[in-house]
PDB file of C-alpha atoms in Angstrom:
ATOM      1  CA  ARG A   1     -51.970 -30.528 -22.036  1.00  0.00           C
ATOM      2  CA  ALA A   2     -55.005 -33.141 -22.761  1.00  0.00           C
ATOM      3  CA  ALA A   3     -57.310 -31.356 -20.353  1.00  0.00           C
ATOM      4  CA  VAL A   4     -57.030 -27.698 -21.870  1.00  0.00           C
ATOM      5  CA  TRP A   5     -57.807 -29.307 -25.221  1.00  0.00           C
ATOM      6  CA  LEU A   6     -60.646 -30.671 -23.370  1.00  0.00           C
ATOM      7  CA  ALA A   7     -61.256 -27.782 -21.606  1.00  0.00           C
ATOM      8  CA  ILE A   8     -61.605 -25.541 -25.020  1.00  0.00           C
ATOM      9  CA  SER A   9     -63.487 -27.980 -27.057  1.00  0.00           C
ATOM     10  CA  LEU A  10     -65.738 -27.801 -23.964  1.00  0.00           C
ATOM     11  CA  GLY A  11     -66.039 -24.446 -23.987  1.00  0.00           C
ATOM     12  CA  GLY A  12     -66.350 -24.497 -28.124  1.00  0.00           C
ATOM     13  CA  ILE A  13     -69.257 -26.938 -28.115  1.00  0.00           C
ATOM     14  CA  ALA A  14     -70.909 -24.779 -24.807  1.00  0.00           C
ATOM     15  CA  ILE A  15     -70.541 -21.547 -26.923  1.00  0.00           C
ATOM     16  CA  LEU A  16     -72.117 -23.393 -30.438  1.00  0.00           C
ATOM     17  CA  ALA A  17     -74.795 -24.760 -28.555  1.00  0.00           C
ATOM     18  CA  PHE A  18     -75.783 -21.710 -26.559  1.00  0.00           C
ATOM     19  CA  LEU A  19     -75.516 -19.554 -30.216  1.00  0.00           C
ATOM     20  CA  VAL A  20     -76.866 -21.981 -32.695  1.00  0.00           C
ATOM     21  CA  ARG A  21     -80.095 -21.767 -30.119  1.00  0.00           C
ATOM     22  CA  CYS A  22     -80.284 -17.808 -29.830  1.00  0.00           C
ATOM     23  CA  MET A  23     -80.140 -17.554 -33.687  1.00  0.00           C
ATOM     24  CA  HIS A  24     -83.894 -17.237 -33.553  1.00  0.00           C
ATOM     25  CA  LEU A  25     -83.837 -14.235 -31.909  1.00  0.00           C
ATOM     26  CA  LEU A  26     -81.959 -12.505 -34.765  1.00  0.00           C
ATOM     27  CA  ASN A  27     -85.178 -11.962 -36.764  1.00  0.00           C
ATOM     28  CA  PRO A  28     -87.118  -8.608 -35.309  1.00  0.00           C
ATOM     29  CA  ASP A  29     -90.144  -9.951 -36.864  1.00  0.00           C
ATOM     30  CA  HIS A  30     -90.321 -13.299 -34.858  1.00  0.00           C
ATOM     31  CA  PHE A  31     -91.528 -13.198 -31.704  1.00  0.00           C
ATOM     32  CA  TYR A  32     -89.375 -15.191 -29.372  1.00  0.00           C
ATOM     33  CA  ILE A  33     -92.002 -17.771 -27.721  1.00  0.00           C
ATOM     34  CA  LEU A  34     -92.905 -20.380 -30.398  1.00  0.00           C
ATOM     35  CA  SER A  35     -95.145 -22.855 -29.342  1.00  0.00           C
ATOM     36  CA  ALA A  36     -98.902 -22.693 -28.073  1.00  0.00           C
ATOM     37  CA  ASP A  37     -98.220 -24.237 -25.046  1.00  0.00           C
ATOM     38  CA  SER A  38     -95.382 -21.545 -23.671  1.00  0.00           C
ATOM     39  CA  TYR A  39     -97.890 -18.794 -24.482  1.00  0.00           C
ATOM     40  CA  PHE A  40     -99.982 -20.245 -21.822  1.00  0.00           C
ATOM     41  CA  PHE A  41     -97.026 -20.854 -19.264  1.00  0.00           C
ATOM     42  CA  HIS A  42     -95.795 -17.139 -20.188  1.00  0.00           C
ATOM     43  CA  TRP A  43     -99.546 -16.101 -19.062  1.00  0.00           C
ATOM     44  CA  VAL A  44     -99.295 -18.136 -15.599  1.00  0.00           C
ATOM     45  CA  ALA A  45     -95.894 -16.701 -15.305  1.00  0.00           C
ATOM     46  CA  GLN A  46     -97.177 -13.186 -16.103  1.00  0.00           C
ATOM     47  CA  GLY A  47    -100.169 -13.689 -13.073  1.00  0.00           C
ATOM     48  CA  VAL A  48     -97.774 -15.151 -10.647  1.00  0.00           C
ATOM     49  CA  MET A  49     -95.401 -12.152 -10.913  1.00  0.00           C
ATOM     50  CA  ALA A  50     -98.444  -9.953 -10.529  1.00  0.00           C
ATOM     51  CA  GLY A  51     -99.020 -11.981  -7.734  1.00  0.00           C
ATOM     52  CA  ASP A  52    -102.846 -13.167  -9.228  1.00  0.00           C
ATOM     53  CA  PRO A  53    -102.081 -16.620 -10.624  1.00  0.00           C
ATOM     54  CA  PRO A  54    -105.054 -17.677 -13.726  1.00  0.00           C
ATOM     55  CA  ALA A  55    -108.192 -19.339 -11.854  1.00  0.00           C
ATOM     56  CA  VAL A  56    -108.857 -22.703 -12.535  1.00  0.00           C
ATOM     57  CA  PRO A  57    -111.422 -23.178 -15.833  1.00  0.00           C
ATOM     58  CA  PRO A  58    -114.845 -24.557 -15.436  1.00  0.00           C
ATOM     59  CA  GLY A  59    -114.788 -27.782 -16.026  1.00  0.00           C
ATOM     60  CA  SER A  60    -111.396 -28.327 -14.722  1.00  0.00           C
ATOM     61  CA  ASP A  61    -110.163 -30.155 -11.717  1.00  0.00           C
ATOM     62  CA  SER A  62    -108.019 -28.431  -8.948  1.00  0.00           C
ATOM     63  CA  THR A  63    -104.533 -29.815 -10.376  1.00  0.00           C
ATOM     64  CA  TYR A  64    -105.267 -27.769 -13.421  1.00  0.00           C
ATOM     65  CA  LEU A  65    -102.205 -24.809 -12.676  1.00  0.00           C
ATOM     66  CA  LEU A  66    -100.079 -27.419 -11.133  1.00  0.00           C
ATOM     67  CA  HIS A  67     -99.169 -29.002 -14.735  1.00  0.00           C
ATOM     68  CA  SER A  68     -98.015 -25.599 -15.794  1.00  0.00           C
ATOM     69  CA  GLY A  69     -94.718 -26.426 -16.904  1.00  0.00           C
ATOM     70  CA  LEU A  70     -92.144 -24.214 -16.103  1.00  0.00           C
ATOM     71  CA  ALA A  71     -94.386 -21.030 -15.968  1.00  0.00           C
ATOM     72  CA  TYR A  72     -93.610 -20.622 -11.982  1.00  0.00           C
ATOM     73  CA  PRO A  73     -89.561 -20.918 -12.383  1.00  0.00           C
ATOM     74  CA  LEU A  74     -90.164 -18.898 -15.011  1.00  0.00           C
ATOM     75  CA  ALA A  75     -91.752 -16.506 -13.224  1.00  0.00           C
ATOM     76  CA  TYR A  76     -89.223 -16.187  -9.657  1.00  0.00           C
ATOM     77  CA  LEU A  77     -85.975 -16.517 -11.861  1.00  0.00           C
ATOM     78  CA  ALA A  78     -87.977 -13.196 -13.938  1.00  0.00           C
ATOM     79  CA  GLU A  79     -88.075 -11.362 -10.317  1.00  0.00           C
ATOM     80  CA  ALA A  80     -85.294 -11.949  -9.637  1.00  0.00           C
ATOM     81  CA  VAL A  81     -83.347 -10.965 -12.923  1.00  0.00           C
ATOM     82  CA  SER A  82     -86.210  -8.361 -12.294  1.00  0.00           C
ATOM     83  CA  TYR A  83     -84.678  -7.587  -8.839  1.00  0.00           C
ATOM     84  CA  VAL A  84     -80.872  -7.706  -9.909  1.00  0.00           C
ATOM     85  CA  PHE A  85     -80.742  -5.997 -12.960  1.00  0.00           C
ATOM     86  CA  GLY A  86     -83.797  -3.173 -11.869  1.00  0.00           C
ATOM     87  CA  LEU A  87     -85.588  -4.555 -15.235  1.00  0.00           C
ATOM     88  CA  SER A  88     -89.703  -4.113 -15.383  1.00  0.00           C
ATOM     89  CA  SER A  89     -91.666  -6.916 -14.745  1.00  0.00           C
ATOM     90  CA  GLU A  90     -92.757  -7.321 -18.464  1.00  0.00           C
ATOM     91  CA  ASP A  91     -88.827  -6.784 -19.526  1.00  0.00           C
ATOM     92  CA  ALA A  92     -87.307  -9.558 -16.881  1.00  0.00           C
ATOM     93  CA  LEU A  93     -89.980 -12.245 -18.028  1.00  0.00           C
ATOM     94  CA  ALA A  94     -88.913 -11.490 -21.709  1.00  0.00           C
ATOM     95  CA  SER A  95     -85.518 -11.977 -21.394  1.00  0.00           C
ATOM     96  CA  VAL A  96     -86.000 -14.733 -19.545  1.00  0.00           C
ATOM     97  CA  SER A  97     -88.545 -16.137 -21.690  1.00  0.00           C
ATOM     98  CA  LYS A  98     -85.971 -15.852 -24.469  1.00  0.00           C
ATOM     99  CA  PHE A  99     -82.631 -17.542 -22.236  1.00  0.00           C
ATOM    100  CA  LEU A 100     -83.817 -19.979 -20.833  1.00  0.00           C
ATOM    101  CA  PRO A 101     -84.401 -22.667 -23.472  1.00  0.00           C
ATOM    102  CA  PRO A 102     -80.993 -22.011 -24.984  1.00  0.00           C
ATOM    103  CA  VAL A 103     -79.674 -22.524 -21.739  1.00  0.00           C
ATOM    104  CA  LEU A 104     -81.526 -25.845 -20.918  1.00  0.00           C
ATOM    105  CA  GLY A 105     -80.819 -26.720 -24.286  1.00  0.00           C
ATOM    106  CA  LEU A 106     -76.650 -26.025 -22.923  1.00  0.00           C
ATOM    107  CA  VAL A 107     -76.944 -27.187 -20.072  1.00  0.00           C
ATOM    108  CA  SER A 108     -78.805 -30.836 -21.928  1.00  0.00           C
ATOM    109  CA  THR A 109     -75.272 -30.387 -24.143  1.00  0.00           C
ATOM    110  CA  GLY A 110     -73.415 -30.570 -20.847  1.00  0.00           C
ATOM    111  CA  VAL A 111     -75.322 -33.690 -19.183  1.00  0.00           C
ATOM    112  CA  LEU A 112     -74.852 -35.242 -22.336  1.00  0.00           C
ATOM    113  CA  TYR A 113     -71.115 -34.782 -22.540  1.00  0.00           C
ATOM    114  CA  LEU A 114     -70.966 -36.266 -18.992  1.00  0.00           C
ATOM    115  CA  GLY A 115     -72.907 -39.083 -19.342  1.00  0.00           C
ATOM    116  CA  ALA A 116     -71.411 -40.058 -22.557  1.00  0.00           C
ATOM    117  CA  ALA A 117     -67.762 -39.794 -21.848  1.00  0.00           C
ATOM    118  CA  LYS A 118     -68.655 -41.870 -18.570  1.00  0.00           C
ATOM    119  CA  ALA A 119     -70.009 -44.452 -20.358  1.00  0.00           C
ATOM    120  CA  CYS A 120     -67.451 -44.736 -23.233  1.00  0.00           C
ATOM    121  CA  ASP A 121     -64.411 -42.397 -23.533  1.00  0.00           C
ATOM    122  CA  ARG A 122     -64.742 -38.617 -23.429  1.00  0.00           C
ATOM    123  CA  ARG A 123     -64.382 -38.413 -28.008  1.00  0.00           C
ATOM    124  CA  VAL A 124     -67.127 -40.280 -27.817  1.00  0.00           C
ATOM    125  CA  GLY A 125     -68.547 -37.159 -25.368  1.00  0.00           C
ATOM    126  CA  LEU A 126     -67.361 -34.705 -27.586  1.00  0.00           C
ATOM    127  CA  PHE A 127     -68.688 -35.930 -30.619  1.00  0.00           C
ATOM    128  CA  ALA A 128     -72.311 -36.906 -28.207  1.00  0.00           C
ATOM    129  CA  ALA A 129     -72.103 -32.806 -27.469  1.00  0.00           C
ATOM    130  CA  LEU A 130     -71.526 -31.896 -30.843  1.00  0.00           C
ATOM    131  CA  SER A 131     -73.778 -33.462 -32.458  1.00  0.00           C
ATOM    132  CA  TRP A 132     -76.908 -32.629 -29.998  1.00  0.00           C
ATOM    133  CA  ALA A 133     -75.397 -28.487 -30.312  1.00  0.00           C
ATOM    134  CA  VAL A 134     -76.354 -28.688 -33.968  1.00  0.00           C
ATOM    135  CA  MET A 135     -78.938 -31.346 -34.249  1.00  0.00           C
ATOM    136  CA  TYR A 136     -81.865 -29.911 -35.890  1.00  0.00           C
ATOM    137  CA  ALA A 137     -84.544 -30.976 -33.544  1.00  0.00           C
ATOM    138  CA  ALA A 138     -82.727 -30.529 -30.221  1.00  0.00           C
ATOM    139  CA  ILE A 139     -82.514 -26.878 -31.790  1.00  0.00           C
ATOM    140  CA  PHE A 140     -85.731 -25.694 -33.123  1.00  0.00           C
ATOM    141  CA  VAL A 141     -88.194 -28.328 -31.158  1.00  0.00           C
ATOM    142  CA  GLY A 142     -86.651 -29.182 -27.999  1.00  0.00           C
ATOM    143  CA  ALA A 143     -84.599 -25.713 -27.325  1.00  0.00           C
ATOM    144  CA  ALA A 144     -85.262 -22.670 -29.086  1.00  0.00           C
ATOM    145  CA  GLY A 145     -87.902 -20.396 -27.809  1.00  0.00           C
ATOM    146  CA  TYR A 146     -90.057 -23.270 -26.235  1.00  0.00           C
ATOM    147  CA  ILE A 147     -90.350 -22.484 -22.630  1.00  0.00           C
ATOM    148  CA  ASP A 148     -92.551 -25.820 -21.784  1.00  0.00           C
ATOM    149  CA  ARG A 149     -91.402 -28.951 -20.834  1.00  0.00           C
ATOM    150  CA  ASP A 150     -89.345 -30.041 -23.367  1.00  0.00           C
ATOM    151  CA  GLY A 151     -85.899 -28.505 -22.859  1.00  0.00           C
ATOM    152  CA  LEU A 152     -86.413 -29.564 -19.482  1.00  0.00           C
ATOM    153  CA  SER A 153     -87.428 -33.213 -20.096  1.00  0.00           C
ATOM    154  CA  VAL A 154     -84.360 -33.733 -21.924  1.00  0.00           C
ATOM    155  CA  VAL A 155     -82.802 -32.627 -19.452  1.00  0.00           C
ATOM    156  CA  LEU A 156     -84.315 -34.965 -16.487  1.00  0.00           C
ATOM    157  CA  ILE A 157     -84.158 -37.790 -19.333  1.00  0.00           C
ATOM    158  CA  THR A 158     -80.212 -37.684 -19.812  1.00  0.00           C
ATOM    159  CA  ILE A 159     -79.253 -37.451 -16.045  1.00  0.00           C
ATOM    160  CA  GLY A 160     -81.708 -40.311 -14.838  1.00  0.00           C
ATOM    161  CA  ALA A 161     -80.202 -42.579 -17.686  1.00  0.00           C
ATOM    162  CA  LEU A 162     -76.356 -41.518 -16.454  1.00  0.00           C
ATOM    163  CA  ILE A 163     -78.286 -42.435 -12.875  1.00  0.00           C
ATOM    164  CA  PHE A 164     -79.004 -45.750 -13.950  1.00  0.00           C
ATOM    165  CA  TYR A 165     -75.653 -46.661 -15.886  1.00  0.00           C
ATOM    166  CA  LEU A 166     -73.685 -45.432 -12.828  1.00  0.00           C
ATOM    167  CA  SER A 167     -76.278 -47.393 -10.582  1.00  0.00           C
ATOM    168  CA  LYS A 168     -75.082 -50.870 -12.206  1.00  0.00           C
ATOM    169  CA  ASN A 169     -71.730 -50.347 -10.700  1.00  0.00           C
ATOM    170  CA  TRP A 170     -73.626 -49.739  -6.967  1.00  0.00           C
TER     171      TRP A 170
END
């Protein structure tokens, strides 16, 4: 019985986290990419999908394009979406660009629940996940329209903290 309520609670929090992070997509006058870095990553992903990654600007070192955030995974995900759903490259990239940040926010909410539940208990985990699902900074600064390192960084930092917490038992 408690497992059913836990599953319902986690499902509700996951749906809430995803929908709140997608709210910025409802305004038809608002472009789905919010940050200047995200425009760069979107541009690099367009080049990767076209088979022509952008050239290294004069004066930059050869690692310039290696620091492109989620551009390459974004391009590969868009190619997969294009293949599976038969979308054009531009439409697939737009779809992936719209929904990758909220999905990363959803994953970070789940990982935060797991970490807090392991460190304390289920109630603390649920409270932490609910707080992260509706927290202003987590939504508008890290997961709503930012196709850059913010969303991925939160997931990786949370997983790293969880690993260090679990490693004390080893």
